[in-house]
Protein backbone atom coordinates (compact mmCIF):
# COMPACT_ATOMS: atom_id res chain seq x y z
CA MET A 1 43.14 -16.02 28.55
CA ARG A 2 41.54 -13.76 31.14
CA GLN A 3 42.30 -10.49 32.82
CA VAL A 4 42.86 -10.46 36.56
CA LEU A 5 42.73 -7.83 39.25
CA ARG A 6 45.94 -7.34 41.19
CA LEU A 7 46.10 -5.95 44.71
CA GLU A 8 48.84 -3.35 44.98
CA LEU A 9 50.62 -1.43 47.71
CA GLU A 10 48.26 1.57 47.56
CA GLU A 11 45.24 -0.60 48.37
CA ALA A 12 47.16 -2.54 51.01
CA LYS A 13 48.13 0.70 52.77
CA VAL A 14 44.48 1.83 52.83
CA MET A 15 43.49 -1.50 54.38
CA ILE A 16 46.26 -1.41 56.99
CA GLU A 17 45.40 2.14 57.99
CA ALA A 18 41.71 1.30 58.49
CA ALA A 19 42.56 -1.87 60.38
CA ARG A 20 44.93 0.02 62.68
CA LYS A 21 42.30 2.70 63.35
CA LYS A 22 39.75 0.03 64.24
CA ALA A 23 42.27 -1.66 66.55
CA GLU A 24 42.94 1.67 68.26
CA GLU A 25 39.19 2.30 68.57
CA ILE A 26 38.62 -1.04 70.32
CA ARG A 27 41.88 -0.68 72.26
CA ILE A 28 43.73 -3.75 71.10
CA LEU A 29 47.31 -4.02 69.86
CA GLU A 30 47.29 -5.86 66.54
CA THR A 31 49.57 -6.97 63.76
CA ILE A 32 47.97 -6.68 60.34
CA CYS A 33 49.26 -8.35 57.17
CA ILE A 34 47.99 -7.93 53.61
CA VAL A 35 49.06 -10.52 51.02
CA ASP A 36 48.55 -10.94 47.30
CA ASP A 37 46.76 -13.84 45.60
CA GLY A 38 49.88 -15.99 45.97
CA GLY A 39 50.02 -15.41 49.72
CA TYR A 40 53.07 -13.14 49.61
CA ALA A 41 53.13 -10.08 51.86
CA ILE A 42 52.47 -6.69 50.32
CA ALA A 43 52.29 -4.80 53.60
CA LEU A 44 52.52 -5.57 57.29
CA GLU A 45 52.18 -3.37 60.34
CA ARG A 46 52.88 -4.38 63.92
CA MET A 47 51.45 -1.83 66.29
CA ASN A 48 53.78 -0.55 69.02
CA GLY A 49 53.58 -2.85 72.01
CA SER A 50 51.91 -5.72 70.18
CA ARG A 51 53.18 -9.28 70.53
CA VAL A 52 56.27 -10.18 68.51
CA THR A 53 54.60 -13.47 67.56
CA GLY A 54 51.88 -11.52 65.75
CA VAL A 55 54.07 -11.06 62.68
CA GLU A 56 54.29 -14.76 61.81
CA ILE A 57 50.72 -15.46 62.93
CA SER A 58 49.18 -12.64 60.85
CA MET A 59 51.21 -13.73 57.83
CA ALA A 60 50.00 -17.33 58.22
CA LYS A 61 46.38 -16.22 58.55
CA ALA A 62 46.60 -14.02 55.46
CA PHE A 63 48.41 -16.76 53.49
CA THR A 64 45.76 -19.34 54.38
CA ALA A 65 42.82 -17.04 53.64
CA SER A 66 44.22 -16.07 50.26
CA GLY A 67 45.49 -19.47 49.18
CA HIS A 68 42.56 -21.54 50.38
CA LYS A 69 39.96 -18.88 49.58
CA ARG A 70 38.12 -18.92 52.89
CA SER A 71 38.10 -17.22 56.24
CA THR A 72 40.43 -19.13 58.52
CA HIS A 73 37.93 -19.63 61.34
CA LEU A 74 35.66 -21.61 59.00
CA PHE A 75 38.17 -24.48 59.01
CA ASN A 76 37.93 -25.24 62.69
CA LYS A 77 34.36 -24.34 63.61
CA GLU A 78 31.99 -27.15 64.57
CA GLY A 79 31.46 -29.24 61.45
CA GLY A 80 34.28 -27.42 59.64
CA PRO A 81 36.65 -29.38 57.39
CA ALA A 82 39.61 -29.16 59.81
CA ALA A 83 37.60 -29.93 62.95
CA VAL A 84 38.08 -33.34 64.56
CA GLY A 85 36.40 -35.83 62.24
CA GLY A 86 36.36 -33.37 59.33
CA GLU A 87 37.55 -34.34 55.87
CA ALA A 88 40.54 -31.99 56.19
CA PHE A 89 41.44 -32.71 59.82
CA GLY A 90 45.15 -31.96 60.20
CA ILE A 91 45.39 -29.77 57.09
CA GLN A 92 47.39 -27.19 59.04
CA GLN A 93 50.23 -29.75 59.18
CA MET A 94 50.54 -29.79 55.37
CA ILE A 95 52.34 -26.45 55.30
CA PRO A 96 53.71 -26.16 58.85
CA GLY A 97 53.97 -22.62 60.12
CA LYS A 98 52.08 -21.15 57.18
CA PHE A 99 48.59 -22.64 57.42
CA ALA A 100 46.32 -21.20 60.13
CA ILE A 101 42.90 -22.61 61.02
CA PHE A 102 41.79 -20.16 63.69
CA VAL A 103 40.09 -16.77 63.57
CA GLY A 104 41.74 -13.73 62.01
CA GLY A 105 42.33 -14.51 58.33
CA PHE A 106 40.02 -13.27 55.58
CA PRO A 107 40.28 -13.59 51.80
CA ILE A 108 40.10 -10.36 49.85
CA VAL A 109 37.41 -10.97 47.25
CA VAL A 110 36.84 -8.35 44.56
CA ASN A 111 34.27 -8.85 41.82
CA GLY A 112 34.00 -12.50 42.82
CA GLU A 113 37.73 -13.24 42.59
CA VAL A 114 40.14 -13.81 45.48
CA ILE A 115 42.94 -11.29 44.97
CA GLY A 116 44.64 -11.59 48.35
CA GLY A 117 44.16 -11.99 52.06
CA VAL A 118 44.23 -10.07 55.29
CA GLY A 119 45.58 -11.56 58.50
CA VAL A 120 45.08 -10.04 61.93
CA SER A 121 46.71 -11.17 65.17
CA GLY A 122 46.70 -9.77 68.67
CA GLY A 123 43.16 -9.73 69.93
CA ASN A 124 40.54 -12.33 70.69
CA GLY A 125 38.44 -13.73 67.87
CA GLU A 126 35.84 -10.97 68.01
CA GLN A 127 38.49 -8.25 68.00
CA ASP A 128 40.54 -9.78 65.18
CA THR A 129 37.35 -10.15 63.15
CA ALA A 130 36.32 -6.53 63.69
CA VAL A 131 39.77 -5.33 62.59
CA GLY A 132 39.81 -7.62 59.53
CA VAL A 133 36.33 -6.58 58.41
CA ALA A 134 37.33 -2.92 58.82
CA ALA A 135 40.20 -3.54 56.39
CA LEU A 136 37.81 -5.10 53.85
CA GLN A 137 35.35 -2.21 54.23
CA ALA A 138 38.15 0.29 53.67
CA LEU A 139 39.05 -1.42 50.41
CA GLN A 140 35.43 -1.20 49.25
CA ASN A 141 35.30 2.48 50.17
CA TYR A 142 38.59 3.14 48.38
CA LEU A 143 37.60 1.29 45.19
CA GLY A 144 34.10 2.74 45.04
CA ASN A 145 31.11 1.39 43.16
CA GLU A 146 33.12 0.16 40.18
CA PHE A 147 34.21 -2.87 42.22
CA GLU A 148 32.42 -5.16 44.65
CA VAL A 149 34.39 -6.23 47.71
CA LEU A 150 33.01 -8.93 50.01
CA VAL A 151 32.82 -7.23 53.38
CA GLN A 152 31.92 -9.90 55.91
CA ALA A 153 33.58 -12.27 58.35
CA ASP A 154 32.45 -15.59 56.87
CA ILE A 155 33.91 -15.87 53.36
CA LYS A 156 34.22 -19.10 51.39
CA LYS A 157 34.90 -19.04 47.65
């Protein structure tokens, strides 16, 4: 038996707020989704004027990042497992509509354990990454030194 950390609404709200502020700072309309370790949404915000498709896309990115414990862009980069010729080529077809292999999904890793995911949709890869990393940084700031949050774009657990 082991104890686990559980991401809750309070932390998700902090992450969404920071992500939205970053999106406003870089002038991009985003949809941001925070999920738990099972890939189920805790919080989602679609900024006014953002694409309606961002809801499903951000949820898929967060689901994939949480469930597969890696940043979504790592699947499809050159030499990545889902790239042509990779050992997991076509993996996104295993769970159609829920498995995303492009930039914008990041696992939430606290004290070495994946406790959820953040999915960002609306900008280009660089913009989605900046917004996602801002959400992770906000969680670290909120939790303080008692917890260690991985705050980076490339996460693979």
